[in-house]
GROMACS .gro file of C-alpha atoms in nm:
model
  407
    1MET     CA    1  -0.260  -0.714   7.485
    2ASN     CA    2   0.034  -0.499   7.386
    3LYS     CA    3   0.005  -0.344   7.043
    4GLN     CA    4   0.303  -0.231   6.835
    5VAL     CA    5   0.253   0.093   6.647
    6ILE     CA    6   0.444   0.120   6.322
    7LYS     CA    7   0.510   0.468   6.189
    8TYR     CA    8   0.499   0.511   5.810
    9SER     CA    9   0.607   0.872   5.789
   10SER     CA   10   0.959   0.782   5.689
   11PHE     CA   11   0.825   0.573   5.402
   12LEU     CA   12   0.598   0.854   5.287
   13THR     CA   13   0.869   1.118   5.283
   14ALA     CA   14   1.146   0.907   5.137
   15PRO     CA   15   1.191   0.894   4.759
   16ILE     CA   16   1.064   0.582   4.588
   17PHE     CA   17   1.313   0.407   4.361
   18LEU     CA   18   1.184   0.183   4.084
   19CYS     CA   19   1.363  -0.129   3.984
   20GLY     CA   20   1.573  -0.035   3.683
   21ALA     CA   21   1.648   0.315   3.557
   22LEU     CA   22   1.397   0.510   3.354
   23GLN     CA   23   1.497   0.518   2.990
   24ALA     CA   24   1.604   0.860   2.866
   25SER     CA   25   1.686   0.983   2.518
   26ILE     CA   26   2.014   1.111   2.384
   27TYR     CA   27   2.033   1.389   2.127
   28TRP     CA   28   2.249   1.438   1.820
   29ASP     CA   29   2.465   1.749   1.877
   30THR     CA   30   2.752   1.849   1.650
   31ASN     CA   31   2.848   2.184   1.808
   32GLY     CA   32   2.952   2.086   2.159
   33SER     CA   33   2.815   2.288   2.449
   34THR     CA   34   2.679   2.562   2.225
   35GLY     CA   35   2.299   2.558   2.233
   36GLY     CA   36   2.128   2.361   1.957
   37ALA     CA   37   2.287   2.093   1.741
   38GLY     CA   38   2.455   2.304   1.471
   39ASN     CA   39   2.307   2.382   1.133
   40PRO     CA   40   2.352   2.180   0.924
   41ALA     CA   41   2.405   1.906   1.181
   42THR     CA   42   2.626   1.691   0.957
   43GLY     CA   43   2.870   1.454   1.123
   44THR     CA   44   2.992   1.102   1.202
   45TRP     CA   45   2.805   0.859   1.425
   46ASP     CA   46   3.055   0.612   1.569
   47ALA     CA   47   3.074   0.428   1.899
   48ALA     CA   48   3.361   0.569   2.102
   49THR     CA   49   3.554   0.829   1.904
   50THR     CA   50   3.338   1.125   1.805
   51SER     CA   51   3.152   1.326   2.070
   52ASN     CA   52   2.830   1.410   1.887
   53TRP     CA   53   2.576   1.313   2.153
   54THR     CA   54   2.424   1.476   2.462
   55THR     CA   55   2.157   1.408   2.720
   56ASP     CA   56   2.059   1.777   2.712
   57SER     CA   57   1.760   1.829   2.481
   58THR     CA   58   1.859   2.195   2.435
   59GLY     CA   59   2.212   2.107   2.326
   60ALA     CA   60   2.368   2.355   2.571
   61SER     CA   61   2.571   2.099   2.767
   62ALA     CA   62   2.893   1.918   2.690
   63THR     CA   63   2.876   1.635   2.438
   64SER     CA   64   3.002   1.280   2.466
   65THR     CA   65   3.043   0.964   2.260
   66PHE     CA   66   2.758   0.730   2.179
   67ASP     CA   67   2.898   0.441   2.386
   68ALA     CA   68   2.973   0.663   2.686
   69LEU     CA   69   2.609   0.768   2.717
   70ALA     CA   70   2.495   0.405   2.686
   71ASP     CA   71   2.146   0.486   2.564
   72THR     CA   72   1.965   0.342   2.264
   73ASP     CA   73   1.682   0.594   2.219
   74VAL     CA   74   1.827   0.856   1.987
   75VAL     CA   75   1.685   1.189   1.869
   76PHE     CA   76   1.789   1.406   1.575
   77SER     CA   77   1.860   1.666   1.696
   78ALA     CA   78   1.920   1.873   2.011
   79GLY     CA   79   1.766   2.220   2.025
   80THR     CA   80   1.562   2.366   1.740
   81ASP     CA   81   1.826   2.504   1.502
   82ALA     CA   82   1.908   2.195   1.289
   83THR     CA   83   1.654   2.273   1.018
   84SER     CA   84   1.877   2.237   0.711
   85ALA     CA   85   1.953   1.914   0.524
   86ALA     CA   86   2.218   1.712   0.705
   87VAL     CA   87   2.397   1.381   0.650
   88VAL     CA   88   2.480   1.156   0.944
   89THR     CA   89   2.737   0.891   0.848
   90THR     CA   90   2.737   0.579   1.063
   91SER     CA   91   3.072   0.411   1.127
   92GLY     CA   92   3.029   0.057   1.253
   93THR     CA   93   2.693  -0.094   1.342
   94GLN     CA   94   2.518   0.105   1.616
   95LEU     CA   95   2.244  -0.053   1.829
   96VAL     CA   96   1.926   0.148   1.884
   97SER     CA   97   1.578   0.096   2.027
   98SER     CA   98   1.420   0.404   1.874
   99VAL     CA   99   1.515   0.679   1.630
  100THR     CA  100   1.324   1.008   1.634
  101PHE     CA  101   1.366   1.272   1.366
  102GLN     CA  102   1.258   1.588   1.543
  103GLU     CA  103   1.341   1.852   1.284
  104GLY     CA  104   1.524   1.918   0.958
  105ASP     CA  105   1.593   1.685   0.667
  106ILE     CA  106   1.818   1.408   0.797
  107THR     CA  107   1.987   1.134   0.593
  108LEU     CA  108   2.135   0.835   0.777
  109THR     CA  109   2.397   0.658   0.569
  110GLY     CA  110   2.723   0.469   0.610
  111THR     CA  111   2.761   0.129   0.774
  112ASN     CA  112   2.439   0.036   0.955
  113ILE     CA  113   2.218   0.039   1.260
  114ASP     CA  114   2.057  -0.262   1.428
  115ASP     CA  115   1.795  -0.316   1.696
  116ALA     CA  116   1.901  -0.323   2.059
  117GLY     CA  117   1.599  -0.538   2.140
  118THR     CA  118   1.347  -0.676   1.895
  119THR     CA  119   1.216  -0.378   1.695
  120ILE     CA  120   1.333  -0.027   1.608
  121GLN     CA  121   1.068   0.242   1.647
  122PHE     CA  122   1.117   0.515   1.386
  123THR     CA  123   0.933   0.844   1.446
  124VAL     CA  124   0.934   1.141   1.210
  125ASN     CA  125   0.780   1.448   1.370
  126ASP     CA  126   0.558   1.677   1.165
  127GLY     CA  127   0.783   1.914   0.971
  128ALA     CA  128   1.084   1.682   0.963
  129ASN     CA  129   1.188   1.448   0.681
  130ALA     CA  130   1.413   1.144   0.697
  131ILE     CA  131   1.607   0.913   0.467
  132VAL     CA  132   1.749   0.589   0.610
  133ASP     CA  133   1.985   0.481   0.335
  134TYR     CA  134   2.153   0.171   0.474
  135SER     CA  135   2.195  -0.118   0.231
  136ASP     CA  136   2.129  -0.400   0.479
  137GLY     CA  137   1.878  -0.332   0.755
  138ALA     CA  138   1.855  -0.674   0.920
  139TYR     CA  139   1.597  -0.572   1.179
  140ASN     CA  140   1.224  -0.526   1.230
  141ALA     CA  141   1.078  -0.178   1.260
  142ASP     CA  142   0.762   0.023   1.314
  143PHE     CA  143   0.717   0.361   1.149
  144ASP     CA  144   0.533   0.667   1.281
  145VAL     CA  145   0.549   0.938   1.015
  146GLN     CA  146   0.348   1.232   1.137
  147GLY     CA  147   0.162   1.517   0.968
  148SER     CA  148   0.286   1.593   0.617
  149SER     CA  149   0.634   1.454   0.682
  150THR     CA  150   0.809   1.194   0.467
  151MET     CA  151   1.042   0.904   0.535
  152GLN     CA  152   1.236   0.692   0.288
  153ILE     CA  153   1.383   0.353   0.376
  154ASN     CA  154   1.621   0.160   0.153
  155VAL     CA  155   1.620  -0.187   0.316
  156VAL     CA  156   1.450  -0.328   0.624
  157ARG     CA  157   1.458  -0.707   0.614
  158GLY     CA  158   1.373  -0.838   0.959
  159GLY     CA  159   1.088  -1.049   0.822
  160GLY     CA  160   0.849  -0.994   1.112
  161GLY     CA  161   0.534  -0.792   1.164
  162MET     CA  162   0.576  -0.419   1.104
  163ALA     CA  163   0.331  -0.129   1.122
  164LYS     CA  164   0.293   0.219   0.975
  165THR     CA  165   0.113   0.492   1.173
  166GLY     CA  166   0.090   0.869   1.132
  167THR     CA  167  -0.061   1.060   0.840
  168GLY     CA  168   0.271   1.115   0.661
  169THR     CA  169   0.425   0.915   0.376
  170LEU     CA  170   0.671   0.625   0.404
  171THR     CA  171   0.854   0.513   0.090
  172VAL     CA  172   1.031   0.175   0.098
  173HIS     CA  173   1.253   0.004  -0.158
  174ARG     CA  174   1.268  -0.332   0.019
  175LEU     CA  175   1.057  -0.433   0.316
  176ASP     CA  176   1.068  -0.795   0.432
  177ALA     CA  177   0.761  -0.772   0.651
  178SER     CA  178   0.406  -0.866   0.723
  179LEU     CA  179   0.290  -0.509   0.699
  180THR     CA  180  -0.005  -0.330   0.861
  181VAL     CA  181  -0.081   0.019   0.731
  182ASN     CA  182  -0.290   0.194   0.996
  183GLU     CA  183  -0.255   0.555   0.883
  184GLY     CA  184  -0.105   0.763   0.605
  185THR     CA  185   0.061   0.629   0.292
  186VAL     CA  186   0.318   0.359   0.224
  187ILE     CA  187   0.479   0.362  -0.121
  188TYR     CA  188   0.664   0.044  -0.225
  189ASP     CA  189   0.876   0.101  -0.535
  190THR     CA  190   1.168  -0.156  -0.540
  191THR     CA  191   1.411   0.109  -0.668
  192GLY     CA  192   1.741   0.200  -0.504
  193SER     CA  193   2.047  -0.015  -0.445
  194GLY     CA  194   1.857  -0.269  -0.234
  195GLY     CA  195   1.516  -0.259  -0.400
  196SER     CA  196   1.337  -0.593  -0.410
  197ALA     CA  197   0.986  -0.741  -0.397
  198LYS     CA  198   0.977  -0.888  -0.046
  199LEU     CA  199   0.641  -0.787   0.102
  200LYS     CA  200   0.453  -1.059   0.290
  201ASN     CA  201   0.092  -1.072   0.412
  202THR     CA  202  -0.038  -0.715   0.421
  203THR     CA  203  -0.333  -0.536   0.581
  204VAL     CA  204  -0.443  -0.181   0.502
  205ASN     CA  205  -0.681  -0.039   0.761
  206ASP     CA  206  -0.907   0.267   0.787
  207GLY     CA  207  -0.712   0.580   0.697
  208GLY     CA  208  -0.426   0.390   0.534
  209THR     CA  209  -0.309   0.378   0.173
  210LEU     CA  210  -0.065   0.133   0.014
  211ARG     CA  211   0.072   0.240  -0.324
  212LEU     CA  212   0.244  -0.032  -0.527
  213GLU     CA  213   0.480   0.114  -0.786
  214ALA     CA  214   0.607  -0.231  -0.889
  215ASN     CA  215   0.545  -0.601  -0.825
  216THR     CA  216   0.583  -0.605  -0.450
  217PHE     CA  217   0.496  -0.937  -0.285
  218ASP     CA  218   0.762  -1.206  -0.242
  219GLY     CA  219   0.556  -1.481  -0.407
  220SER     CA  220   0.211  -1.584  -0.520
  221LYS     CA  221   0.091  -1.715  -0.182
  222ARG     CA  222   0.055  -1.387   0.007
  223SER     CA  223  -0.261  -1.215   0.127
  224LEU     CA  224  -0.387  -0.860   0.078
  225GLN     CA  225  -0.661  -0.731   0.308
  226VAL     CA  226  -0.809  -0.384   0.257
  227ASN     CA  227  -1.047  -0.262   0.528
  228GLY     CA  228  -1.296   0.024   0.554
  229THR     CA  229  -1.161   0.347   0.410
  230GLY     CA  230  -0.825   0.183   0.344
  231ALA     CA  231  -0.703   0.182  -0.017
  232VAL     CA  232  -0.448   0.004  -0.234
  233GLU     CA  233  -0.332   0.189  -0.545
  234PHE     CA  234  -0.151   0.005  -0.824
  235ALA     CA  235   0.077   0.188  -1.067
  236SER     CA  236   0.032   0.137  -1.440
  237GLY     CA  237   0.186  -0.185  -1.566
  238VAL     CA  238   0.206  -0.364  -1.231
  239ASP     CA  239   0.121  -0.735  -1.268
  240GLN     CA  240   0.077  -0.878  -0.919
  241THR     CA  241  -0.025  -1.228  -0.808
  242ILE     CA  242  -0.159  -1.297  -0.458
  243SER     CA  243  -0.347  -1.577  -0.285
  244PHE     CA  244  -0.608  -1.417  -0.057
  245PHE     CA  245  -0.783  -1.091  -0.147
  246THR     CA  246  -1.020  -0.980   0.129
  247GLY     CA  247  -1.176  -0.681   0.304
  248ASP     CA  248  -1.424  -0.408   0.220
  249GLY     CA  249  -1.187  -0.127   0.122
  250SER     CA  250  -1.097   0.005  -0.221
  251VAL     CA  251  -0.848  -0.089  -0.492
  252VAL     CA  252  -0.745   0.145  -0.774
  253GLY     CA  253  -0.597  -0.017  -1.084
  254ASN     CA  254  -0.452   0.261  -1.303
  255GLY     CA  255  -0.389   0.017  -1.588
  256SER     CA  256  -0.258  -0.277  -1.385
  257THR     CA  257  -0.328  -0.649  -1.341
  258LEU     CA  258  -0.421  -0.836  -1.023
  259LYS     CA  259  -0.423  -1.217  -1.022
  260ILE     CA  260  -0.606  -1.383  -0.733
  261GLY     CA  261  -0.581  -1.746  -0.620
  262GLY     CA  262  -0.207  -1.809  -0.635
  263ASP     CA  263  -0.221  -2.071  -0.359
  264ASN     CA  264  -0.534  -2.247  -0.490
  265LYS     CA  265  -0.739  -2.114  -0.198
  266SER     CA  266  -1.088  -1.963  -0.204
  267THR     CA  267  -1.129  -1.598  -0.107
  268THR     CA  268  -1.397  -1.328  -0.102
  269PHE     CA  269  -1.369  -0.953  -0.158
  270ASN     CA  270  -1.636  -0.708  -0.040
  271GLY     CA  271  -1.498  -0.373  -0.156
  272ASP     CA  272  -1.461  -0.150  -0.461
  273ILE     CA  273  -1.234  -0.198  -0.762
  274SER     CA  274  -1.184   0.099  -0.993
  275GLY     CA  275  -0.942   0.258  -1.233
  276ASP     CA  276  -0.879   0.022  -1.526
  277MET     CA  277  -0.767  -0.302  -1.360
  278ASP     CA  278  -0.763  -0.643  -1.528
  279LEU     CA  279  -0.875  -0.893  -1.266
  280HIS     CA  280  -0.773  -1.259  -1.306
  281ALA     CA  281  -0.916  -1.556  -1.117
  282ILE     CA  282  -0.655  -1.833  -1.118
  283GLY     CA  283  -0.589  -2.165  -0.947
  284THR     CA  284  -0.834  -2.426  -0.826
  285GLY     CA  285  -0.994  -2.216  -0.552
  286THR     CA  286  -1.286  -1.980  -0.607
  287PHE     CA  287  -1.272  -1.603  -0.604
  288THR     CA  288  -1.600  -1.443  -0.499
  289MET     CA  289  -1.697  -1.085  -0.563
  290SER     CA  290  -1.968  -1.049  -0.299
  291ASP     CA  291  -2.294  -0.859  -0.330
  292ALA     CA  292  -2.116  -0.565  -0.163
  293THR     CA  293  -1.847  -0.551  -0.433
  294SER     CA  294  -1.839  -0.310  -0.724
  295MET     CA  295  -1.597  -0.314  -1.017
  296GLU     CA  296  -1.548  -0.039  -1.271
  297ILE     CA  297  -1.497  -0.132  -1.636
  298ILE     CA  298  -1.354   0.154  -1.842
  299VAL     CA  299  -1.465   0.123  -2.204
  300GLY     CA  300  -1.275   0.293  -2.487
  301GLY     CA  301  -1.234   0.219  -2.856
  302ASN     CA  302  -1.358  -0.102  -3.012
  303GLY     CA  303  -1.225  -0.389  -2.796
  304VAL     CA  304  -1.035  -0.157  -2.559
  305ASN     CA  305  -1.127  -0.207  -2.191
  306ASN     CA  306  -1.027  -0.377  -1.869
  307SER     CA  307  -1.178  -0.718  -1.806
  308ILE     CA  308  -1.241  -1.010  -1.573
  309LEU     CA  309  -1.011  -1.283  -1.699
  310GLY     CA  310  -0.824  -1.599  -1.601
  311THR     CA  311  -0.870  -1.973  -1.601
  312GLY     CA  312  -1.008  -2.021  -1.251
  313ASN     CA  313  -1.342  -2.010  -1.073
  314ILE     CA  314  -1.526  -1.688  -1.001
  315ASN     CA  315  -1.858  -1.598  -0.841
  316LEU     CA  316  -1.995  -1.268  -0.967
  317ASN     CA  317  -2.239  -1.153  -0.700
  318GLY     CA  318  -2.166  -0.779  -0.703
  319GLU     CA  319  -2.212  -0.486  -0.936
  320LEU     CA  320  -2.029  -0.392  -1.255
  321THR     CA  321  -2.013  -0.026  -1.349
  322PHE     CA  322  -1.939   0.059  -1.712
  323ASP     CA  323  -1.764   0.392  -1.769
  324LEU     CA  324  -1.882   0.473  -2.122
  325THR     CA  325  -1.765   0.836  -2.132
  326GLY     CA  326  -1.483   0.748  -2.372
  327ALA     CA  327  -1.653   0.458  -2.548
  328ASP     CA  328  -1.676   0.440  -2.928
  329LEU     CA  329  -2.045   0.357  -2.959
  330THR     CA  330  -2.031   0.275  -3.328
  331ALA     CA  331  -2.286   0.009  -3.416
  332GLY     CA  332  -2.127  -0.335  -3.410
  333ASN     CA  333  -1.841  -0.248  -3.171
  334SER     CA  334  -1.791  -0.491  -2.883
  335TRP     CA  335  -1.580  -0.545  -2.573
  336LEU     CA  336  -1.491  -0.864  -2.384
  337ILE     CA  337  -1.587  -0.803  -2.021
  338VAL     CA  338  -1.593  -1.155  -1.872
  339ASP     CA  339  -1.377  -1.422  -2.037
  340VAL     CA  340  -1.642  -1.695  -2.030
  341ASP     CA  341  -1.443  -1.916  -2.269
  342ASN     CA  342  -1.167  -1.967  -2.012
  343LEU     CA  343  -1.323  -1.887  -1.675
  344ASN     CA  344  -1.562  -2.103  -1.478
  345GLU     CA  345  -1.794  -1.815  -1.391
  346THR     CA  346  -2.120  -1.802  -1.197
  347TYR     CA  347  -2.352  -1.502  -1.206
  348GLY     CA  348  -2.525  -1.487  -0.869
  349ALA     CA  349  -2.877  -1.370  -0.797
  350THR     CA  350  -2.740  -1.036  -0.673
  351PHE     CA  351  -2.525  -0.970  -0.981
  352SER     CA  352  -2.610  -0.639  -1.145
  353ILE     CA  353  -2.485  -0.371  -1.383
  354ALA     CA  354  -2.533  -0.010  -1.278
  355ASN     CA  355  -2.803   0.171  -1.483
  356PHE     CA  356  -2.871  -0.139  -1.697
  357THR     CA  357  -3.191  -0.341  -1.700
  358GLU     CA  358  -3.188  -0.720  -1.731
  359SER     CA  359  -3.402  -0.968  -1.920
  360GLU     CA  360  -3.304  -1.335  -1.943
  361GLY     CA  361  -2.931  -1.270  -1.903
  362ILE     CA  362  -2.919  -0.970  -2.137
  363TRP     CA  363  -2.847  -0.634  -1.974
  364SER     CA  364  -2.949  -0.324  -2.173
  365TYR     CA  365  -2.882   0.050  -2.155
  366ASP     CA  366  -2.989   0.319  -2.401
  367LEU     CA  367  -2.717   0.586  -2.427
  368ASN     CA  368  -2.769   0.752  -2.767
  369ALA     CA  369  -2.716   0.396  -2.886
  370LEU     CA  370  -2.846   0.071  -2.743
  371VAL     CA  371  -2.571  -0.103  -2.545
  372GLU     CA  372  -2.613  -0.458  -2.423
  373PHE     CA  373  -2.416  -0.705  -2.212
  374SER     CA  374  -2.469  -1.077  -2.251
  375GLU     CA  375  -2.395  -1.304  -1.956
  376SER     CA  376  -2.357  -1.603  -2.188
  377THR     CA  377  -2.089  -1.444  -2.410
  378GLY     CA  378  -1.939  -1.207  -2.153
  379GLU     CA  379  -1.946  -0.930  -2.413
  380LEU     CA  380  -2.068  -0.572  -2.414
  381TYR     CA  381  -2.179  -0.461  -2.759
  382VAL     CA  382  -2.352  -0.179  -2.944
  383VAL     CA  383  -2.677  -0.289  -3.105
  384PRO     CA  384  -2.734  -0.144  -3.456
  385GLU     CA  385  -3.034   0.088  -3.496
  386PRO     CA  386  -3.352  -0.081  -3.631
  387SER     CA  387  -3.316   0.125  -3.949
  388SER     CA  388  -2.971  -0.022  -3.993
  389PHE     CA  389  -3.114  -0.371  -3.969
  390ALA     CA  390  -3.381  -0.279  -4.227
  391LEU     CA  391  -3.122  -0.131  -4.462
  392LEU     CA  392  -2.902  -0.437  -4.422
  393ALA     CA  393  -3.196  -0.670  -4.487
  394GLY     CA  394  -3.300  -0.464  -4.792
  395CYS     CA  395  -2.952  -0.475  -4.937
  396MET     CA  396  -2.932  -0.849  -4.884
  397GLY     CA  397  -3.275  -0.894  -5.051
  398LEU     CA  398  -3.175  -0.679  -5.349
  399ALA     CA  399  -2.856  -0.876  -5.390
  400PHE     CA  400  -3.055  -1.201  -5.387
  401VAL     CA  401  -3.297  -1.070  -5.658
  402MET     CA  402  -3.011  -0.953  -5.878
  403LEU     CA  403  -2.836  -1.285  -5.845
  404LYS     CA  404  -3.162  -1.466  -5.927
  405ARG     CA  405  -3.215  -1.255  -6.241
  406ARG     CA  406  -2.863  -1.326  -6.357
  407ALA     CA  407  -2.927  -1.691  -6.308
   0.00000   0.00000   0.00000
């Protein structure tokens, strides 16, 4: 049998070409072939007129127009010299796949950018800061803000799923998104020219923080999930309604209101609630505070405190913690903790109050004065000293005798 020997050496030594070109980045460069990008690297970003772009990461080569380089992964800026604040003014809508802020304090303003595919990936390197100040960002985006860097977005309104990574801080004025916060902080404040409450279903994971400076969700039927070490912080005065409230993370109230049950669905929370938050159970569903839940009640002057309120159904299976450090413990003072007159509440077998002891639905704690909470009335109150009762009884008896003598 004749055998044919095939030699592969030519294949091994020849270069291998992949289908499609590898994607490269182009760099913002305002000073031509001089190394770096110029400082400050302020200029105009248009399609075919101004040569402010290069493929040379050092900035030492000739520059070209944005269209001529035909790349959608852009970096601000070439070299390492563009460390001062700079304004990049967009003329016309420029299509990008990713935008990386490598150094300096860069503001993008002017007309707009849009996604060249489905999502724009924004990256802010540690040490850089970015402001994206367009008034109509009709695209989806993901945000990687690294280290201690900051990024501010005016409007991103693509409406899809978006994610925040990196330990830095992202501030948004309008974000039409189902948001996942995986790392760092997202601040939603609805200020600026395009500010609006448009947030959809939101998840905050381990290492993430969502800070709500205003009412943020685009309706009462959205969900908020807070997991692990994740946290949601409400600013004072925020009054937010959601449907589902889940997870085992933490929520900080700071003098705000959270209403749960906006879509008449049942939901369970397993985490911690602190910092002076009024919690409302609304709708026809049931909100359950599980046996893993704790809620802080901050008690002040007579009748001054945060409470569990609403007109819906609530299962209280977790722990209440009363902060009495600022409480006026004058005998007879009281505070409404659970609005039993309007709620349909159920105290579960695992319900408890930290440092209090319970007997037949009355929880007691002796802190220079006897303080009690009644499950049936939902009130915390200061019990008068026994001597006060005796004095009161004596005065009433004396008054009765005097009235009898006069008679």
